[in-house]
Amino acid sequence: LEIIHGLGEGVLQELVYEVLRGYTGIEFEENEFFKHQSASVEVVFIT
């Protein structure tokens, strides 16, 4: 999952993390730096 940072306070990035936190059966690395720049997040589906 790749999120591109645009203008603003990292609202889109925070929204993505809120959605990911709400799912069960997935793992992802949560980094603070992601909220203030473009970055990729690896999402692993646990089966």
XYZ file of N, CA and C in Angstrom:
141
model
N 0.870 -1.156 0.000
C 0.000 0.000 0.000
C 0.908 1.207 0.000
N 0.728 2.097 -0.956
C 1.563 3.297 -1.022
C 0.690 4.528 -0.884
N 1.072 5.383 0.033
C 0.340 6.626 0.286
C 1.261 7.784 -0.050
N 0.771 8.703 -0.849
C 1.551 9.872 -1.238
C 1.096 11.059 -0.408
N 2.043 11.684 0.246
C 1.733 12.829 1.102
C 1.561 14.070 0.245
N 0.479 14.748 0.443
C 0.236 16.002 -0.255
C 0.326 17.150 0.731
N -0.545 18.086 0.595
C -0.592 19.210 1.520
C -1.334 18.798 2.782
N -1.052 19.449 3.859
C -1.825 19.213 5.067
C -1.029 18.572 6.177
N -1.761 18.093 7.134
C -1.190 17.599 8.390
C -1.085 16.082 8.444
N -1.096 15.403 7.322
C -1.032 13.948 7.333
C -2.373 13.309 7.639
N -3.466 13.996 7.302
C -4.809 13.494 7.606
C -5.080 12.195 6.856
N -4.703 12.130 5.576
C -4.933 10.910 4.800
C -4.156 9.742 5.389
N -2.905 9.976 5.753
C -2.103 8.915 6.340
C -2.724 8.411 7.637
N -3.186 9.313 8.468
C -3.818 8.913 9.732
C -5.093 8.125 9.471
N -5.856 8.517 8.471
C -7.078 7.795 8.109
C -6.754 6.372 7.667
N -5.705 6.222 6.865
C -5.293 4.882 6.426
C -4.950 4.021 7.632
N -4.180 4.556 8.565
C -3.827 3.784 9.755
C -5.045 3.458 10.608
N -5.984 4.353 10.731
C -7.205 4.071 11.494
C -7.972 2.920 10.866
N -8.065 2.907 9.549
C -8.759 1.813 8.854
C -8.007 0.508 9.070
N -6.693 0.523 8.899
C -5.905 -0.697 9.092
C -6.018 -1.215 10.520
N -6.004 -0.336 11.497
C -6.132 -0.751 12.903
C -7.467 -1.439 13.169
N -8.486 -1.107 12.410
C -9.813 -1.675 12.611
C -9.971 -3.084 12.063
N -9.034 -3.530 11.242
C -9.121 -4.864 10.651
C -8.446 -5.889 11.542
N -8.983 -7.096 11.537
C -8.316 -8.214 12.194
C -7.770 -9.119 11.105
N -6.790 -9.910 11.435
C -6.213 -10.833 10.471
C -5.207 -10.187 9.533
N -4.705 -9.009 9.901
C -3.645 -8.380 9.117
C -2.551 -7.893 10.057
N -1.362 -7.761 9.511
C -0.249 -7.175 10.246
C 0.337 -6.075 9.389
N 0.795 -5.016 10.018
C 1.471 -3.939 9.308
C 2.357 -3.202 10.288
N 3.385 -2.578 9.750
C 4.302 -1.814 10.586
C 3.783 -0.393 10.705
N 3.719 0.082 11.910
C 3.189 1.421 12.168
C 4.350 2.355 12.484
N 4.593 3.303 11.593
C 5.713 4.238 11.753
C 5.195 5.651 11.879
N 5.730 6.385 12.820
C 5.336 7.785 12.999
C 5.765 8.656 11.827
N 6.930 8.367 11.231
C 7.415 9.211 10.144
C 6.469 9.200 8.956
N 5.726 8.120 8.797
C 4.814 7.959 7.667
C 3.783 9.076 7.605
N 3.399 9.596 8.735
C 2.326 10.585 8.785
C 2.726 11.924 8.189
N 4.023 12.131 7.952
C 4.474 13.436 7.479
C 5.210 13.374 6.147
N 5.120 12.236 5.452
C 5.768 12.123 4.151
C 5.158 10.964 3.382
N 5.516 10.860 2.112
C 5.076 9.732 1.300
C 5.800 8.483 1.780
N 5.114 7.346 1.723
C 5.739 6.105 2.168
C 4.904 4.921 1.716
N 5.480 3.761 1.860
C 4.779 2.517 1.574
C 4.555 1.777 2.883
N 3.453 1.065 2.953
C 3.137 0.243 4.117
C 2.888 -1.165 3.618
N 3.626 -2.123 4.150
C 3.401 -3.510 3.781
C 2.316 -4.071 4.690
N 1.256 -4.585 4.069
C 0.145 -5.184 4.804
C 0.186 -6.679 4.539
N 0.263 -7.468 5.604
C 0.325 -8.916 5.493
C -0.993 -9.487 5.991
N -1.638 -10.292 5.144
C -2.884 -10.948 5.527
C -2.548 -12.278 6.176
N -2.984 -12.455 7.404
C -2.707 -13.666 8.170
C -3.821 -14.668 7.892
N -3.409 -15.859 7.472
C -4.419 -16.888 7.178
C -4.341 -18.018 8.150
